[in-house]
Amino acid sequence: MKFKIFDNVPLLYKSMLEDIKLAEKNICLETYIYGEDSIGLKFKNALLKKAKEGVKIKVLIDGWGSSVDEEYFKDLPRLGAEVKIFRKFRYTMRIFTENHKRDHRKLLLIDDNIAYIGSANIAKHFLKWREITLRLEGEISEKFKESFMHLWEAPNIFKFKIFKTIHCKNYEIISDIASHFYTPTQKKYLKMMKNAKKSILIETPYFVPPFRIRKAIKDAAKRGIKVILMTPHSSDVKIIDIIKEKYLGKLYKIGIKIYYYKPKILHSKFMVVDNTYFILGSSNLDYRSFVYQYELNLYGRDKEISNELSKKFYQALAESEPFEYKQWKNRPLLNKVLEKLIYIFRTIL
């Protein structure tokens, strides 16, 4: 299976647009954020051109995360394409609880042969962020189509509905739903951590892990596994930057190496275990991502992809700064108080 890993967003968008340009049969696009800006316009124009050529197009955009709606894409349906908005804002007694269950997935499929899966949304400001997206060619693209169609057929679901993990040789396509009980991505992270023999590399933008994940990371370190966590020094969600500090000192004390990525906003989400197993996609290592959002991730036993991801990880690590325990220990009292207060309300952040 051919693959390519992108950690440069301008090159990623260029590749995606080139593949859209060459599409002959169908295109499926799903994203959490779609910007009403120059990048959004480039993608829309590319889709319009293919629709005029008779290519079947489906676009699924989240109704909360994106700044566009059906009106923005109004010319596409006129040409035979289909556009759906996932769960438009709903006025209910539990207005926030219901409306923050979002489609956080990122996926582009071309001709049932090319698939892009990863952390990158579609908007101009992401050009300056660090993302990780995997481009795949081959039969696995048809399997991703199954996952896409699950949500496509019910874009306004407000009830519990399980999307089973899809298997394809050494890979698993994992679809999370908004549920406290069905959390397959979290379970896969736990299993990978528990089975690690040598190393665990974690790259995540929002580190607010549930207790079981924290315990699995600690247990791995206690077994002598090399565990390296890379997270942004400053993310785009400042409140998360405060709460994540609550965990870092304790993790550092038991031997976990922690680094802050500083050149730009880090938004990539993946883990590599023993340079053999990997998981990447849209899920963050946080409680909200595992429980309240629809996510899409790819797990694989593949040394080539795992080695390439490890290379990308260490390249970024070279531009990062190590965690300073003394500085953490002496952080302002106000920060410590805020960490505890925010922790209480972490599920609705």
CSV table of C-alpha atoms in Angstrom, one decimal:
chain,number,residue,atom,x,y,z
A,1,MET,CA,0.0,0.0,0.0
A,2,LYS,CA,1.4,3.4,-1.0
A,3,PHE,CA,1.5,6.1,1.6
A,4,LYS,CA,2.8,9.6,2.3
A,5,ILE,CA,2.8,11.5,5.6
A,6,PHE,CA,2.3,15.3,5.5
A,7,ASP,CA,3.5,17.5,8.4
A,8,ASN,CA,3.5,20.6,6.2
A,9,VAL,CA,0.0,22.0,5.7
A,10,PRO,CA,0.7,24.1,2.5
A,11,LEU,CA,2.1,20.9,0.9
A,12,LEU,CA,-0.9,18.9,2.2
A,13,TYR,CA,-3.4,21.3,0.7
A,14,LYS,CA,-1.5,21.3,-2.6
A,15,SER,CA,-1.6,17.5,-2.7
A,16,MET,CA,-5.3,17.3,-1.8
A,17,LEU,CA,-6.2,19.8,-4.5
A,18,GLU,CA,-4.2,18.0,-7.1
A,19,ASP,CA,-5.9,14.7,-6.3
A,20,ILE,CA,-9.3,16.5,-6.5
A,21,LYS,CA,-8.3,17.9,-9.8
A,22,LEU,CA,-7.6,14.3,-11.1
A,23,ALA,CA,-10.7,12.7,-9.7
A,24,GLU,CA,-12.8,10.8,-12.3
A,25,LYS,CA,-15.6,9.1,-10.3
A,26,ASN,CA,-16.3,10.4,-6.9
A,27,ILE,CA,-15.1,12.7,-4.0
A,28,CYS,CA,-16.1,12.6,-0.4
A,29,LEU,CA,-15.0,15.4,1.9
A,30,GLU,CA,-15.6,15.5,5.7
A,31,THR,CA,-14.2,18.1,8.1
A,32,TYR,CA,-14.9,19.8,11.4
A,33,ILE,CA,-13.7,23.3,10.4
A,34,TYR,CA,-14.2,24.7,6.9
A,35,GLY,CA,-13.1,28.3,6.6
A,36,GLU,CA,-14.9,31.0,4.6
A,37,ASP,CA,-11.5,32.3,3.4
A,38,SER,CA,-9.1,31.9,0.5
A,39,ILE,CA,-8.3,28.2,1.3
A,40,GLY,CA,-12.0,27.4,1.6
A,41,LEU,CA,-12.6,29.1,-1.7
A,42,LYS,CA,-9.8,27.1,-3.4
A,43,PHE,CA,-11.4,23.8,-2.3
A,44,LYS,CA,-14.9,24.9,-3.2
A,45,ASN,CA,-13.8,26.0,-6.7
A,46,ALA,CA,-12.0,22.7,-7.2
A,47,LEU,CA,-15.2,20.8,-6.2
A,48,LEU,CA,-17.3,23.0,-8.5
A,49,LYS,CA,-15.1,22.2,-11.4
A,50,LYS,CA,-15.3,18.5,-10.8
A,51,ALA,CA,-19.1,18.6,-10.3
A,52,LYS,CA,-19.4,20.3,-13.8
A,53,GLU,CA,-17.4,17.3,-15.2
A,54,GLY,CA,-19.9,14.9,-13.7
A,55,VAL,CA,-17.9,13.6,-10.7
A,56,LYS,CA,-20.1,12.5,-7.8
A,57,ILE,CA,-19.4,14.7,-4.8
A,58,LYS,CA,-20.4,14.5,-1.2
A,59,VAL,CA,-19.4,17.2,1.4
A,60,LEU,CA,-20.1,16.7,5.1
A,61,ILE,CA,-19.3,19.8,7.3
A,62,ASP,CA,-19.8,20.1,11.0
A,63,GLY,CA,-22.5,22.6,11.9
A,64,TRP,CA,-20.7,24.0,14.9
A,65,GLY,CA,-17.0,24.0,14.0
A,66,SER,CA,-17.3,25.5,10.5
A,67,SER,CA,-18.1,29.1,9.5
A,68,VAL,CA,-19.9,28.0,6.3
A,69,ASP,CA,-23.3,26.5,5.7
A,70,GLU,CA,-25.4,25.2,2.7
A,71,GLU,CA,-25.7,28.7,1.3
A,72,TYR,CA,-21.9,28.9,0.9
A,73,PHE,CA,-22.0,25.7,-1.2
A,74,LYS,CA,-25.3,26.5,-3.0
A,75,ASP,CA,-23.8,26.1,-6.5
A,76,LEU,CA,-22.7,22.5,-5.8
A,77,PRO,CA,-26.2,21.0,-5.5
A,78,ARG,CA,-27.2,22.7,-8.7
A,79,LEU,CA,-24.5,20.7,-10.4
A,80,GLY,CA,-25.6,17.4,-8.9
A,81,ALA,CA,-23.3,17.4,-5.8
A,82,GLU,CA,-24.6,16.8,-2.3
A,83,VAL,CA,-23.8,18.9,0.8
A,84,LYS,CA,-24.9,18.1,4.3
A,85,ILE,CA,-24.3,20.0,7.6
A,86,PHE,CA,-23.7,17.7,10.6
A,87,ARG,CA,-26.0,18.5,13.5
A,88,LYS,CA,-27.1,22.1,13.1
A,89,PHE,CA,-27.4,24.1,16.3
A,90,ARG,CA,-30.3,22.8,18.3
A,91,TYR,CA,-32.3,24.6,20.9
A,92,THR,CA,-33.0,22.2,23.8
A,93,MET,CA,-33.2,22.2,27.6
A,94,ARG,CA,-29.7,20.8,27.6
A,95,ILE,CA,-28.5,23.3,25.0
A,96,PHE,CA,-24.7,23.0,25.6
A,97,THR,CA,-24.6,19.3,26.4
A,98,GLU,CA,-26.5,18.4,23.2
A,99,ASN,CA,-24.8,20.8,20.9
A,100,HIS,CA,-21.1,20.1,21.7
A,101,LYS,CA,-21.4,16.5,20.4
A,102,ARG,CA,-19.7,17.3,17.1
A,103,ASP,CA,-18.3,15.7,14.0
A,104,HIS,CA,-14.6,16.3,14.7
A,105,ARG,CA,-13.5,13.9,11.9
A,106,LYS,CA,-11.2,14.9,8.9
A,107,LEU,CA,-11.4,12.8,5.8
A,108,LEU,CA,-10.9,13.2,2.0
A,109,LEU,CA,-11.6,10.3,-0.4
A,110,ILE,CA,-10.9,10.2,-4.1
A,111,ASP,CA,-12.3,7.6,-6.5
A,112,ASP,CA,-12.4,4.9,-3.8
A,113,ASN,CA,-8.6,4.7,-4.2
A,114,ILE,CA,-7.1,7.6,-2.3
A,115,ALA,CA,-7.7,8.5,1.3
A,116,TYR,CA,-6.5,11.4,3.5
A,117,ILE,CA,-6.9,11.0,7.2
A,118,GLY,CA,-5.4,13.0,10.0
A,119,SER,CA,-5.6,16.2,12.1
A,120,ALA,CA,-5.9,18.9,9.5
A,121,ASN,CA,-9.1,20.9,8.9
A,122,ILE,CA,-9.6,23.2,5.9
A,123,ALA,CA,-9.0,26.9,6.6
A,124,LYS,CA,-6.3,29.5,6.0
A,125,HIS,CA,-5.1,29.8,9.5
A,126,PHE,CA,-4.1,26.1,9.6
A,127,LEU,CA,-1.3,26.9,7.0
A,128,LYS,CA,0.9,28.0,9.9
A,129,TRP,CA,0.1,25.0,12.2
A,130,ARG,CA,1.8,21.7,12.7
A,131,GLU,CA,-0.5,18.9,11.5
A,132,ILE,CA,-0.1,15.2,10.7
A,133,THR,CA,-2.1,13.7,7.8
A,134,LEU,CA,-1.6,10.3,6.2
A,135,ARG,CA,-2.3,9.8,2.4
A,136,LEU,CA,-3.1,6.3,1.5
A,137,GLU,CA,-3.7,4.5,-1.9
A,138,GLY,CA,-5.4,1.2,-2.3
A,139,GLU,CA,-8.3,-0.9,-1.1
A,140,ILE,CA,-8.4,0.7,2.3
A,141,SER,CA,-10.0,3.8,0.8
A,142,GLU,CA,-13.1,1.7,0.1
A,143,LYS,CA,-13.2,0.8,3.8
A,144,PHE,CA,-13.0,4.5,4.7
A,145,LYS,CA,-15.9,5.1,2.4
A,146,GLU,CA,-18.0,2.7,4.7
A,147,SER,CA,-17.2,4.9,7.7
A,148,PHE,CA,-18.0,8.1,5.8
A,149,MET,CA,-21.3,6.7,4.7
A,150,HIS,CA,-22.3,5.8,8.3
A,151,LEU,CA,-22.4,9.5,9.3
A,152,TRP,CA,-23.5,10.7,5.9
A,153,GLU,CA,-26.7,8.7,6.1
A,154,ALA,CA,-27.6,10.2,9.5
A,155,PRO,CA,-26.0,13.7,9.8
A,156,ASN,CA,-28.5,14.9,12.4
A,157,ILE,CA,-28.5,11.9,14.7
A,158,PHE,CA,-29.0,12.7,18.4
A,159,LYS,CA,-29.4,9.1,19.6
A,160,PHE,CA,-26.8,6.5,20.6
A,161,LYS,CA,-25.7,4.6,17.5
A,162,ILE,CA,-22.6,2.4,17.3
A,163,PHE,CA,-20.3,2.4,14.3
A,164,LYS,CA,-18.3,-0.8,14.4
A,165,THR,CA,-14.5,-0.8,13.8
A,166,ILE,CA,-13.7,-1.7,10.2
A,167,HIS,CA,-10.8,-4.1,9.6
A,168,CYS,CA,-8.6,-4.2,6.6
A,169,LYS,CA,-5.5,-6.5,6.7
A,170,ASN,CA,-3.2,-5.0,9.4
A,171,TYR,CA,-5.3,-1.9,9.9
A,172,GLU,CA,-8.4,-0.8,11.8
A,173,ILE,CA,-10.6,2.1,11.0
A,174,ILE,CA,-12.0,3.3,14.3
A,175,SER,CA,-15.1,5.4,14.4
A,176,ASP,CA,-15.9,7.0,17.8
A,177,ILE,CA,-19.4,8.3,18.6
A,178,ALA,CA,-20.6,10.6,21.4
A,179,SER,CA,-20.9,8.1,24.2
A,180,HIS,CA,-19.7,7.5,27.7
A,181,PHE,CA,-19.8,3.7,27.2
A,182,TYR,CA,-18.6,3.1,23.6
A,183,THR,CA,-15.1,4.5,23.4
A,184,PRO,CA,-13.1,2.3,21.0
A,185,THR,CA,-10.3,4.8,20.4
A,186,GLN,CA,-9.6,5.2,24.1
A,187,LYS,CA,-9.5,1.4,24.4
A,188,LYS,CA,-7.1,1.1,21.5
A,189,TYR,CA,-4.8,3.7,23.1
A,190,LEU,CA,-4.9,1.7,26.4
A,191,LYS,CA,-4.2,-1.6,24.7
A,192,MET,CA,-1.3,-0.2,22.8
A,193,MET,CA,0.2,1.3,26.0
A,194,LYS,CA,-0.3,-1.8,28.0
A,195,ASN,CA,1.4,-4.0,25.3
A,196,ALA,CA,4.3,-1.7,24.7
A,197,LYS,CA,7.7,-3.4,25.0
A,198,LYS,CA,10.2,-0.6,24.3
A,199,SER,CA,8.9,2.8,23.5
A,200,ILE,CA,5.8,5.1,23.3
A,201,LEU,CA,5.8,8.3,21.4
A,202,ILE,CA,2.8,10.6,21.9
A,203,GLU,CA,2.1,13.8,20.0
A,204,THR,CA,-1.1,15.7,21.0
A,205,PRO,CA,-2.3,19.3,21.2
A,206,TYR,CA,-4.7,19.0,24.1
A,207,PHE,CA,-3.5,16.8,26.9
A,208,VAL,CA,-6.3,16.3,29.4
A,209,PRO,CA,-6.3,12.5,29.5
A,210,PRO,CA,-8.9,10.4,31.5
A,211,PHE,CA,-7.7,8.6,34.6
A,212,ARG,CA,-7.2,5.2,32.7
A,213,ILE,CA,-5.0,6.8,30.1
A,214,ARG,CA,-2.9,8.5,32.8
A,215,LYS,CA,-2.5,5.2,34.7
A,216,ALA,CA,-1.5,3.3,31.5
A,217,ILE,CA,1.1,5.9,30.7
A,218,LYS,CA,2.5,5.8,34.3
A,219,ASP,CA,2.4,2.0,34.3
A,220,ALA,CA,4.4,1.9,31.1
A,221,ALA,CA,7.1,4.2,32.5
A,222,LYS,CA,7.3,2.0,35.6
A,223,ARG,CA,7.9,-1.0,33.4
A,224,GLY,CA,10.9,0.7,31.9
A,225,ILE,CA,9.3,1.7,28.7
A,226,LYS,CA,10.7,4.9,27.1
A,227,VAL,CA,7.7,7.3,27.0
A,228,ILE,CA,8.0,10.7,25.3
A,229,LEU,CA,5.2,13.2,25.3
A,230,MET,CA,5.2,16.2,23.0
A,231,THR,CA,2.6,18.9,23.4
A,232,PRO,CA,2.5,22.5,22.3
A,233,HIS,CA,3.9,25.2,24.6
A,234,SER,CA,0.9,27.3,23.7
A,235,SER,CA,-2.1,25.9,21.9
A,236,ASP,CA,-5.1,27.6,20.3
A,237,VAL,CA,-7.2,26.8,23.4
A,238,LYS,CA,-5.6,28.6,26.3
A,239,ILE,CA,-7.8,27.1,29.0
A,240,ILE,CA,-6.4,23.7,28.0
A,241,ASP,CA,-2.9,25.0,28.4
A,242,ILE,CA,-3.7,25.7,32.0
A,243,ILE,CA,-5.4,22.5,32.9
A,244,LYS,CA,-2.7,20.2,31.3
A,245,GLU,CA,-0.1,21.5,33.7
A,246,LYS,CA,-1.9,19.7,36.5
A,247,TYR,CA,-0.7,16.4,35.1
A,248,LEU,CA,2.8,17.1,33.8
A,249,GLY,CA,4.8,17.3,37.0
A,250,LYS,CA,3.6,13.9,38.3
A,251,LEU,CA,4.3,12.2,35.0
A,252,TYR,CA,7.7,13.8,34.8
A,253,LYS,CA,8.6,12.5,38.3
A,254,ILE,CA,8.1,8.9,37.3
A,255,GLY,CA,10.4,9.1,34.3
A,256,ILE,CA,8.2,10.3,31.4
A,257,LYS,CA,10.1,12.7,29.1
A,258,ILE,CA,8.0,15.8,28.3
A,259,TYR,CA,8.6,18.4,25.6
A,260,TYR,CA,7.0,21.6,24.6
A,261,TYR,CA,6.8,22.2,20.8
A,262,LYS,CA,7.4,26.0,20.3
A,263,PRO,CA,7.8,27.0,16.6
A,264,LYS,CA,4.1,27.1,15.9
A,265,ILE,CA,0.8,25.7,17.1
A,266,LEU,CA,0.9,21.9,17.3
A,267,HIS,CA,-2.4,20.3,16.3
A,268,SER,CA,-1.2,16.9,15.3
A,269,LYS,CA,-2.5,13.8,17.0
A,270,PHE,CA,-0.8,10.4,16.9
A,271,MET,CA,1.0,7.7,18.9
A,272,VAL,CA,3.7,5.2,17.8
A,273,VAL,CA,4.6,2.1,19.9
A,274,ASP,CA,7.8,0.1,19.5
A,275,ASN,CA,8.3,1.6,16.0
A,276,THR,CA,5.8,-1.0,14.8
A,277,TYR,CA,2.3,0.1,15.8
A,278,PHE,CA,0.6,3.5,15.2
A,279,ILE,CA,-2.6,5.3,15.7
A,280,LEU,CA,-3.5,8.7,14.2
A,281,GLY,CA,-6.5,10.7,13.2
A,282,SER,CA,-8.8,13.3,14.7
A,283,SER,CA,-8.9,12.3,18.4
A,284,ASN,CA,-7.1,14.3,21.0
A,285,LEU,CA,-5.8,12.7,24.2
A,286,ASP,CA,-8.6,14.3,26.3
A,287,TYR,CA,-11.8,13.2,28.0
A,288,ARG,CA,-14.0,15.3,25.7
A,289,SER,CA,-12.6,13.9,22.5
A,290,PHE,CA,-13.1,10.3,23.7
A,291,VAL,CA,-16.6,10.8,25.1
A,292,TYR,CA,-18.4,13.7,23.4
A,293,GLN,CA,-17.3,13.8,19.8
A,294,TYR,CA,-17.5,11.8,16.6
A,295,GLU,CA,-13.9,10.9,15.7
A,296,LEU,CA,-12.1,8.9,13.1
A,297,ASN,CA,-8.7,7.2,13.6
A,298,LEU,CA,-6.6,4.7,11.9
A,299,TYR,CA,-4.7,2.0,13.8
A,300,GLY,CA,-2.1,-0.1,12.1
A,301,ARG,CA,0.7,-2.7,12.5
A,302,ASP,CA,3.0,-1.3,9.9
A,303,LYS,CA,6.8,-0.7,10.5
A,304,GLU,CA,7.2,1.6,7.4
A,305,ILE,CA,4.5,4.0,8.5
A,306,SER,CA,5.5,3.7,12.1
A,307,ASN,CA,9.1,4.5,11.3
A,308,GLU,CA,8.2,7.5,9.1
A,309,LEU,CA,5.9,8.8,11.9
A,310,SER,CA,8.8,8.4,14.4
A,311,LYS,CA,11.1,10.4,12.1
A,312,LYS,CA,8.5,13.2,11.9
A,313,PHE,CA,8.2,13.1,15.7
A,314,TYR,CA,11.9,13.3,16.4
A,315,GLN,CA,12.3,16.1,13.8
A,316,ALA,CA,9.7,18.1,15.7
A,317,LEU,CA,11.3,17.1,19.0
A,318,ALA,CA,14.6,18.8,17.9
A,319,GLU,CA,12.7,22.1,17.8
A,320,SER,CA,11.1,21.6,21.2
A,321,GLU,CA,12.1,22.5,24.7
A,322,PRO,CA,12.2,20.0,27.6
A,323,PHE,CA,9.8,20.3,30.5
A,324,GLU,CA,11.3,22.1,33.5
A,325,TYR,CA,10.2,20.5,36.8
A,326,LYS,CA,11.4,23.3,39.0
A,327,GLN,CA,9.7,25.9,37.0
A,328,TRP,CA,6.5,23.8,37.1
A,329,LYS,CA,6.8,23.3,40.9
A,330,ASN,CA,7.1,27.1,41.3
A,331,ARG,CA,4.3,28.1,39.0
A,332,PRO,CA,2.0,30.8,40.4
A,333,LEU,CA,-0.6,29.8,43.0
A,334,LEU,CA,-3.3,31.3,40.8
A,335,ASN,CA,-2.4,28.8,38.1
A,336,LYS,CA,-2.7,25.9,40.6
A,337,VAL,CA,-6.2,27.1,41.7
A,338,LEU,CA,-7.3,27.5,38.1
A,339,GLU,CA,-6.1,24.0,37.2
A,340,LYS,CA,-8.3,22.5,39.9
A,341,LEU,CA,-11.3,24.6,39.1
A,342,ILE,CA,-11.1,24.0,35.4
A,343,TYR,CA,-10.5,20.2,36.0
A,344,ILE,CA,-14.0,20.1,37.7
A,345,PHE,CA,-15.6,21.4,34.5
A,346,ARG,CA,-13.3,19.7,32.0
A,347,THR,CA,-16.0,17.7,30.4
A,348,ILE,CA,-17.7,20.8,28.9
A,349,LEU,CA,-14.6,22.7,27.8
